[in-house]
């Protein structure tokens, strides 16, 4: 399983765009990149998944460079309710049912 | 539609006791997973069910831990002779099963287990 590295914590003011970068230097050819969000006292929640280039949904954007050795989760105009831990996961789309979570990035949004 | 539910939300027990934790997955989801999360850490995989069978129980820490899913829906995680080190939040997740859906798992709120 590809190992991921992401910052332990980040602070941001409300209304700003937040970018969280994850390194995954040994990502395999068939690996997808998935991000989860976890609020206190709740289970993780799927945010977005991508394989290459850019993926956007109603919550976030995911940027993946051509070499796929890193990825950046972008949260537009964060609010206090975006305060959470964000996990970057790397694994294959088929047959890899074990989600391997690291420690994640604790994002604190400041008023 | 209802999400994944887990009961109880909190469980306090004494060292050496037996506990059962229940998970009700999203209706129709064939894949069910158990994870354990310690304070300040990400969730850690325990076991995966596809239907009624445990397809992978490699994450169970020892033989005190056991899980069942007899009818392919509700699952119960059973812990015998609990130890203080078993204290954690136990998370259950489900997914439709198969292919890329493994990466999008729907988690319940967890059961916080405290062993005194």
Short mmCIF file of N, CA and C in Angstrom, two decimals, chain A:
data_model
loop_
_atom_site.label_atom_id
_atom_site.label_comp_id
_atom_site.label_asym_id
_atom_site.label_seq_id
_atom_site.Cartn_x
_atom_site.Cartn_y
_atom_site.Cartn_z
N UNK A 1 0.84 -1.19 0.00
CA UNK A 1 0.00 0.00 0.00
C UNK A 1 0.88 1.24 0.00
N UNK A 2 0.49 2.21 -0.83
CA UNK A 2 1.27 3.43 -0.92
C UNK A 2 1.15 4.23 0.37
N UNK A 3 2.31 4.73 0.84
CA UNK A 3 2.32 5.53 2.06
C UNK A 3 2.02 6.97 1.69
N UNK A 4 1.28 7.66 2.53
CA UNK A 4 0.95 9.06 2.29
C UNK A 4 1.52 9.94 3.39
N UNK A 5 1.88 11.16 3.03
CA UNK A 5 2.38 12.14 3.97
C UNK A 5 1.61 13.43 3.78
N UNK A 6 1.05 13.96 4.86
CA UNK A 6 0.31 15.21 4.79
C UNK A 6 0.58 16.00 6.06
N UNK A 7 0.37 17.33 6.03
CA UNK A 7 0.66 18.12 7.22
C UNK A 7 -0.23 17.69 8.38
N UNK A 8 0.30 17.81 9.58
CA UNK A 8 -0.45 17.41 10.76
C UNK A 8 -1.60 18.36 11.02
N UNK A 9 -1.36 19.66 10.80
CA UNK A 9 -2.40 20.63 11.08
C UNK A 9 -2.27 21.85 10.17
N UNK A 10 -3.39 22.56 10.01
CA UNK A 10 -3.42 23.81 9.25
C UNK A 10 -4.46 24.70 9.87
N UNK A 11 -4.21 26.00 9.80
CA UNK A 11 -5.19 27.00 10.24
C UNK A 11 -5.59 27.86 9.05
N UNK A 12 -6.83 28.30 9.03
CA UNK A 12 -7.28 29.18 7.96
C UNK A 12 -8.39 30.07 8.50
N UNK A 13 -8.50 31.27 7.91
CA UNK A 13 -9.60 32.16 8.27
C UNK A 13 -10.82 31.82 7.42
N UNK A 14 -11.96 32.13 7.97
CA UNK A 14 -13.20 31.93 7.22
C UNK A 14 -13.15 32.66 5.89
N UNK A 15 -13.71 32.05 4.87
CA UNK A 15 -13.80 32.69 3.56
C UNK A 15 -12.61 32.47 2.67
N UNK A 16 -11.53 31.93 3.23
CA UNK A 16 -10.33 31.68 2.43
C UNK A 16 -10.43 30.33 1.74
N UNK A 17 -9.64 30.19 0.68
CA UNK A 17 -9.48 28.90 0.02
C UNK A 17 -8.37 28.14 0.75
N UNK A 18 -8.61 26.86 1.00
CA UNK A 18 -7.62 26.05 1.71
C UNK A 18 -7.15 24.93 0.78
N UNK A 19 -5.84 24.77 0.72
CA UNK A 19 -5.25 23.69 -0.07
C UNK A 19 -4.46 22.78 0.84
N UNK A 20 -4.78 21.51 0.84
CA UNK A 20 -4.06 20.52 1.64
C UNK A 20 -3.37 19.57 0.68
N UNK A 21 -2.05 19.51 0.77
CA UNK A 21 -1.29 18.67 -0.14
C UNK A 21 -0.88 17.37 0.53
N UNK A 22 -0.95 16.31 -0.24
CA UNK A 22 -0.58 14.98 0.23
C UNK A 22 0.48 14.40 -0.69
N UNK A 23 1.52 13.86 -0.12
CA UNK A 23 2.58 13.21 -0.92
C UNK A 23 2.37 11.71 -0.90
N UNK A 24 2.50 11.09 -2.05
CA UNK A 24 2.39 9.63 -2.17
C UNK A 24 3.36 9.18 -3.26
N UNK A 25 4.65 9.21 -2.92
CA UNK A 25 5.71 8.99 -3.92
C UNK A 25 5.68 7.62 -4.56
N UNK A 26 5.20 6.59 -3.83
CA UNK A 26 5.23 5.24 -4.40
C UNK A 26 3.85 4.77 -4.83
N UNK A 27 3.07 5.69 -5.32
CA UNK A 27 1.73 5.33 -5.81
C UNK A 27 1.84 4.38 -6.98
N UNK A 28 0.98 3.36 -7.00
CA UNK A 28 1.00 2.36 -8.06
C UNK A 28 0.11 2.80 -9.22
N UNK A 29 0.34 2.17 -10.36
CA UNK A 29 -0.36 2.56 -11.58
C UNK A 29 -1.87 2.50 -11.44
N UNK A 30 -2.38 1.50 -10.73
CA UNK A 30 -3.83 1.34 -10.63
C UNK A 30 -4.42 1.95 -9.35
N UNK A 31 -3.62 2.73 -8.62
CA UNK A 31 -4.11 3.35 -7.39
C UNK A 31 -4.95 4.58 -7.68
N UNK A 32 -6.02 4.75 -6.94
CA UNK A 32 -6.81 5.97 -6.92
C UNK A 32 -6.46 6.77 -5.67
N UNK A 33 -6.75 8.05 -5.70
CA UNK A 33 -6.51 8.94 -4.56
C UNK A 33 -7.87 9.37 -4.03
N UNK A 34 -8.08 9.15 -2.74
CA UNK A 34 -9.37 9.41 -2.12
C UNK A 34 -9.17 10.27 -0.88
N UNK A 35 -10.07 11.20 -0.67
CA UNK A 35 -10.01 12.06 0.51
C UNK A 35 -11.28 11.87 1.34
N UNK A 36 -11.07 11.79 2.65
CA UNK A 36 -12.16 11.70 3.60
C UNK A 36 -12.07 12.85 4.59
N UNK A 37 -13.23 13.21 5.16
CA UNK A 37 -13.34 14.27 6.15
C UNK A 37 -13.94 13.65 7.41
N UNK A 38 -13.43 14.03 8.57
CA UNK A 38 -13.99 13.51 9.80
C UNK A 38 -14.18 14.63 10.82
N UNK A 39 -15.44 14.79 11.23
CA UNK A 39 -15.77 15.73 12.30
C UNK A 39 -15.66 15.00 13.64
N UNK A 40 -15.47 15.74 14.72
CA UNK A 40 -15.41 15.11 16.04
C UNK A 40 -16.66 14.29 16.34
N UNK A 41 -16.45 13.13 16.90
CA UNK A 41 -17.53 12.22 17.30
C UNK A 41 -18.36 11.70 16.13
N UNK A 42 -17.79 11.73 14.94
CA UNK A 42 -18.47 11.16 13.78
C UNK A 42 -17.50 10.25 13.02
N UNK A 43 -18.07 9.38 12.19
CA UNK A 43 -17.23 8.58 11.32
C UNK A 43 -16.74 9.40 10.14
N UNK A 44 -15.69 8.95 9.47
CA UNK A 44 -15.20 9.67 8.29
C UNK A 44 -16.27 9.72 7.20
N UNK A 45 -16.17 10.76 6.37
CA UNK A 45 -17.11 10.93 5.27
C UNK A 45 -16.33 11.12 3.98
N UNK A 46 -16.68 10.36 2.96
CA UNK A 46 -16.03 10.47 1.65
C UNK A 46 -16.24 11.88 1.09
N UNK A 47 -15.15 12.49 0.60
CA UNK A 47 -15.27 13.81 -0.03
C UNK A 47 -15.13 13.71 -1.54
N UNK A 48 -14.01 13.11 -1.99
CA UNK A 48 -13.70 13.16 -3.41
C UNK A 48 -12.68 12.09 -3.74
N UNK A 49 -12.69 11.67 -4.99
CA UNK A 49 -11.74 10.66 -5.45
C UNK A 49 -11.30 11.01 -6.87
N UNK A 50 -10.03 10.73 -7.16
CA UNK A 50 -9.55 10.99 -8.51
C UNK A 50 -8.40 10.06 -8.88
N UNK A 51 -8.11 10.05 -10.18
CA UNK A 51 -6.98 9.26 -10.67
C UNK A 51 -5.89 10.16 -11.26
N UNK A 52 -6.30 11.13 -12.05
CA UNK A 52 -5.32 12.06 -12.60
C UNK A 52 -6.02 13.38 -12.94
N UNK A 53 -5.26 14.38 -13.22
CA UNK A 53 -5.66 15.75 -13.56
C UNK A 53 -6.52 16.36 -12.47
N UNK A 54 -7.74 16.77 -12.81
CA UNK A 54 -8.56 17.51 -11.84
C UNK A 54 -9.94 16.91 -11.76
N UNK A 55 -10.43 16.84 -10.54
CA UNK A 55 -11.80 16.40 -10.29
C UNK A 55 -12.46 17.45 -9.41
N UNK A 56 -13.69 17.78 -9.71
CA UNK A 56 -14.42 18.78 -8.92
C UNK A 56 -15.81 18.27 -8.62
N UNK A 57 -16.24 18.47 -7.39
CA UNK A 57 -17.63 18.20 -7.06
C UNK A 57 -18.17 19.37 -6.25
N UNK A 58 -19.33 19.21 -5.65
CA UNK A 58 -19.97 20.33 -4.96
C UNK A 58 -19.25 20.71 -3.67
N UNK A 59 -18.35 19.86 -3.21
CA UNK A 59 -17.67 20.10 -1.94
C UNK A 59 -16.25 20.60 -2.12
N UNK A 60 -15.52 20.00 -3.06
CA UNK A 60 -14.09 20.27 -3.16
C UNK A 60 -13.59 20.00 -4.57
N UNK A 61 -12.32 20.37 -4.76
CA UNK A 61 -11.61 20.01 -5.99
C UNK A 61 -10.37 19.22 -5.61
N UNK A 62 -9.98 18.35 -6.50
CA UNK A 62 -8.78 17.53 -6.28
C UNK A 62 -7.88 17.70 -7.49
N UNK A 63 -6.65 18.16 -7.22
CA UNK A 63 -5.68 18.37 -8.28
C UNK A 63 -4.59 17.31 -8.18
N UNK A 64 -4.34 16.65 -9.30
CA UNK A 64 -3.34 15.59 -9.34
C UNK A 64 -2.40 15.87 -10.51
N UNK A 65 -1.10 16.10 -10.23
CA UNK A 65 -0.16 16.37 -11.32
C UNK A 65 0.09 15.12 -12.15
N UNK A 66 0.75 15.31 -13.26
CA UNK A 66 0.96 14.22 -14.20
C UNK A 66 1.71 13.04 -13.59
N UNK A 67 2.67 13.30 -12.71
CA UNK A 67 3.44 12.18 -12.13
C UNK A 67 2.68 11.47 -11.01
N UNK A 68 1.59 12.04 -10.57
CA UNK A 68 0.69 11.47 -9.54
C UNK A 68 1.39 11.21 -8.21
N UNK A 69 2.53 11.80 -7.97
CA UNK A 69 3.24 11.56 -6.71
C UNK A 69 2.73 12.46 -5.58
N UNK A 70 1.81 13.33 -5.89
CA UNK A 70 1.18 14.14 -4.86
C UNK A 70 -0.23 14.49 -5.33
N UNK A 71 -1.01 15.02 -4.41
CA UNK A 71 -2.33 15.51 -4.78
C UNK A 71 -2.68 16.64 -3.83
N UNK A 72 -3.57 17.53 -4.28
CA UNK A 72 -3.96 18.66 -3.46
C UNK A 72 -5.47 18.74 -3.39
N UNK A 73 -5.97 18.72 -2.17
CA UNK A 73 -7.39 18.91 -1.93
C UNK A 73 -7.63 20.40 -1.75
N UNK A 74 -8.54 20.96 -2.51
CA UNK A 74 -8.84 22.38 -2.42
C UNK A 74 -10.26 22.58 -1.93
N UNK A 75 -10.39 23.33 -0.84
CA UNK A 75 -11.70 23.67 -0.27
C UNK A 75 -11.94 25.16 -0.50
N UNK A 76 -12.94 25.53 -1.30
CA UNK A 76 -13.16 26.94 -1.59
C UNK A 76 -13.89 27.64 -0.45
N UNK A 77 -13.46 28.81 -0.10
CA UNK A 77 -14.17 29.67 0.86
C UNK A 77 -14.65 28.87 2.08
N UNK A 78 -13.72 28.45 2.90
CA UNK A 78 -14.07 27.62 4.04
C UNK A 78 -14.88 28.40 5.07
N UNK A 79 -15.68 27.65 5.81
CA UNK A 79 -16.45 28.22 6.92
C UNK A 79 -16.07 27.47 8.19
N UNK A 80 -16.57 27.93 9.32
CA UNK A 80 -16.25 27.30 10.59
C UNK A 80 -16.62 25.82 10.58
N UNK A 81 -17.67 25.48 9.85
CA UNK A 81 -18.13 24.09 9.81
C UNK A 81 -17.21 23.17 9.03
N UNK A 82 -16.21 23.71 8.38
CA UNK A 82 -15.22 22.89 7.68
C UNK A 82 -14.08 22.45 8.61
N UNK A 83 -14.11 22.91 9.85
CA UNK A 83 -13.13 22.46 10.83
C UNK A 83 -13.29 20.96 11.04
N UNK A 84 -12.24 20.21 10.72
CA UNK A 84 -12.31 18.74 10.73
C UNK A 84 -10.92 18.19 10.47
N UNK A 85 -10.82 16.87 10.51
CA UNK A 85 -9.60 16.19 10.09
C UNK A 85 -9.81 15.66 8.68
N UNK A 86 -8.83 15.90 7.82
CA UNK A 86 -8.91 15.48 6.43
C UNK A 86 -7.85 14.42 6.16
N UNK A 87 -8.30 13.29 5.63
CA UNK A 87 -7.42 12.15 5.37
C UNK A 87 -7.24 11.95 3.87
N UNK A 88 -6.01 11.74 3.48
CA UNK A 88 -5.65 11.38 2.10
C UNK A 88 -5.36 9.88 2.08
N UNK A 89 -5.99 9.15 1.18
CA UNK A 89 -5.79 7.71 1.08
C UNK A 89 -5.44 7.35 -0.36
N UNK A 90 -4.60 6.35 -0.49
CA UNK A 90 -4.23 5.87 -1.82
C UNK A 90 -4.44 4.37 -1.86
N UNK A 91 -5.14 3.91 -2.87
CA UNK A 91 -5.37 2.48 -3.02
C UNK A 91 -5.98 2.20 -4.37
N UNK A 92 -6.01 0.93 -4.73
CA UNK A 92 -6.52 0.58 -6.05
C UNK A 92 -8.03 0.56 -6.05
N UNK A 93 -8.62 0.79 -7.20
CA UNK A 93 -10.06 0.87 -7.32
C UNK A 93 -10.74 -0.46 -7.17
N UNK A 94 -10.05 -1.51 -7.49
CA UNK A 94 -10.69 -2.82 -7.43
C UNK A 94 -9.90 -3.73 -6.52
N UNK A 95 -10.58 -4.42 -5.65
CA UNK A 95 -9.91 -5.40 -4.81
C UNK A 95 -9.21 -4.85 -3.60
N UNK A 96 -9.19 -3.56 -3.43
CA UNK A 96 -8.48 -2.97 -2.29
C UNK A 96 -9.51 -2.39 -1.34
N UNK A 97 -10.17 -3.23 -0.58
CA UNK A 97 -11.26 -2.81 0.27
C UNK A 97 -10.78 -2.22 1.58
N UNK A 98 -9.53 -2.47 1.95
CA UNK A 98 -9.01 -1.91 3.18
C UNK A 98 -8.65 -0.45 2.95
N UNK A 99 -9.35 0.44 3.61
CA UNK A 99 -8.93 1.83 3.58
C UNK A 99 -7.81 2.00 4.61
N UNK A 100 -6.69 2.56 4.17
CA UNK A 100 -5.56 2.78 5.07
C UNK A 100 -5.46 4.26 5.37
N UNK A 101 -5.84 4.61 6.59
CA UNK A 101 -5.82 6.00 7.02
C UNK A 101 -4.51 6.31 7.72
N UNK A 102 -3.96 7.50 7.45
CA UNK A 102 -2.85 8.02 8.24
C UNK A 102 -3.43 8.81 9.40
N UNK A 103 -2.66 9.78 9.89
CA UNK A 103 -3.14 10.61 10.99
C UNK A 103 -3.97 11.78 10.49
N UNK A 104 -3.90 12.07 9.20
CA UNK A 104 -4.71 13.14 8.65
C UNK A 104 -4.19 14.53 8.96
N UNK A 105 -4.87 15.51 8.40
CA UNK A 105 -4.56 16.92 8.62
C UNK A 105 -5.71 17.56 9.38
N UNK A 106 -5.41 18.10 10.54
CA UNK A 106 -6.45 18.77 11.32
C UNK A 106 -6.54 20.22 10.85
N UNK A 107 -7.65 20.54 10.21
CA UNK A 107 -7.89 21.90 9.72
C UNK A 107 -8.72 22.66 10.74
N UNK A 108 -8.22 23.79 11.18
CA UNK A 108 -8.96 24.66 12.09
C UNK A 108 -9.30 25.94 11.34
N UNK A 109 -10.59 26.24 11.24
CA UNK A 109 -11.04 27.47 10.59
C UNK A 109 -11.34 28.49 11.66
N UNK A 110 -10.71 29.65 11.51
CA UNK A 110 -10.79 30.70 12.53
C UNK A 110 -11.73 31.80 12.05
N UNK A 111 -12.58 32.31 12.95
CA UNK A 111 -13.52 33.37 12.54
C UNK A 111 -12.80 34.66 12.15
#
